[in-house]
Coordinates of C-alpha atoms in Angstrom, one line a residue:
M1 CA -10.0 -24.3 -5.5
H2 CA -7.4 -21.7 -4.7
D3 CA -8.6 -18.7 -2.6
T4 CA -7.8 -15.6 -4.7
K5 CA -6.7 -12.5 -2.9
I6 CA -5.7 -9.1 -4.3
L7 CA -2.2 -7.6 -4.1
E8 CA -1.9 -3.9 -4.4
I9 CA 1.5 -3.0 -5.6
A10 CA 2.7 0.6 -5.4
I11 CA 6.3 1.7 -6.3
C12 CA 7.0 5.4 -5.6
A13 CA 9.7 7.9 -5.4
V14 CA 9.7 10.0 -2.2
A15 CA 11.1 13.4 -1.2
D16 CA 12.7 12.3 2.1
I17 CA 13.1 8.6 2.8
A18 CA 13.2 9.0 6.6
M19 CA 10.2 11.2 6.7
A20 CA 8.3 8.9 4.3
E21 CA 9.1 5.8 6.3
H22 CA 7.9 7.5 9.5
A23 CA 4.7 8.7 7.8
R24 CA 4.1 5.3 6.3
L25 CA 3.9 3.8 9.8
T26 CA 1.0 6.1 10.6
A27 CA -0.7 5.1 7.4
M28 CA -0.2 1.4 8.0
E29 CA -1.7 1.7 11.5
S30 CA -4.8 3.3 10.0
V31 CA -5.3 1.0 7.0
R32 CA -5.1 -2.2 9.1
H33 CA -8.7 -1.2 10.3
Y34 CA -10.1 -1.0 6.7
P35 CA -12.6 -3.7 5.7
G36 CA -10.9 -6.5 3.8
F37 CA -7.3 -5.6 4.8
I38 CA -5.0 -8.6 5.2
S39 CA -1.4 -7.3 5.3
W40 CA 1.0 -4.5 4.2
R41 CA 4.6 -5.2 3.3
A42 CA 6.6 -1.9 3.2
T43 CA 10.0 -2.0 1.4
S44 CA 12.7 0.4 0.4
A45 CA 15.0 0.0 -2.7
H46 CA 18.6 -0.8 -2.3
G47 CA 20.9 1.6 -4.1
N48 CA 18.0 4.0 -4.8
E49 CA 17.3 5.7 -1.5
D50 CA 14.3 7.7 -2.7
M51 CA 12.3 4.6 -3.9
V52 CA 9.8 2.7 -1.8
A53 CA 7.4 -0.2 -2.7
D54 CA 4.3 -1.1 -0.8
I55 CA 2.6 -4.4 -1.2
V56 CA -0.8 -4.5 0.4
E57 CA -3.0 -7.7 0.4
W58 CA -6.8 -7.4 0.3
E59 CA -9.5 -10.0 0.6
N60 CA -11.0 -9.0 -2.8
I61 CA -10.9 -6.3 -5.4
D62 CA -13.9 -4.5 -4.0
A63 CA -12.1 -4.0 -0.7
A64 CA -8.9 -2.8 -2.5
R65 CA -10.9 -0.3 -4.6
A66 CA -12.8 1.0 -1.6
A67 CA -9.6 1.5 0.3
A68 CA -8.1 3.3 -2.6
E69 CA -10.9 5.8 -2.4
K70 CA -10.8 6.0 1.4
V71 CA -7.1 6.9 1.6
Q72 CA -7.8 10.0 -0.4
T73 CA -9.6 11.5 2.6
D74 CA -8.0 9.6 5.5
P75 CA -6.0 12.2 7.6
A76 CA -3.5 9.4 8.5
F77 CA -2.4 9.2 4.9
I78 CA -1.8 12.9 4.3
P79 CA 1.9 13.0 5.6
Y80 CA 2.8 9.9 3.6
M81 CA 1.1 11.1 0.4
K82 CA 2.9 14.5 0.7
Q83 CA 6.2 12.6 0.7
I84 CA 5.4 10.8 -2.6
T85 CA 6.9 12.7 -5.6
T86 CA 6.3 10.1 -8.3
V87 CA 4.2 7.0 -8.6
A88 CA 6.0 4.6 -11.0
V89 CA 3.6 1.7 -10.5
M90 CA 0.1 1.4 -8.9
Q91 CA -1.6 -1.9 -9.8
H92 CA -4.0 -4.4 -8.4
V93 CA -3.1 -8.0 -9.2
D94 CA -4.8 -11.3 -8.2
T95 CA -3.0 -14.1 -6.4
K96 CA -4.6 -17.1 -8.1
N97 CA -1.3 -18.1 -9.7
I98 CA 1.0 -17.4 -6.7
V99 CA 2.3 -20.6 -5.1

């Protein structure tokens, strides 16, 4: 049986890409200590300098949902969240069909 994990996919526009990327590093350092965290892949769009995408892997949906609540009050996320002007996609997907 395939071990299903959860990918959290967020695609956002940011006010200042340099400031957002710096703030994202602080957020990444904090979230790596959250229960159920596996990895965070941080990306930036080519040709659209104000767009970023974050792909965070979680052990299960409960861990992903708990983290979504926790980031709302985690001081390490405040600078990154302040840089986000628009959230285009915020979705949890399972990995059972990923090869």
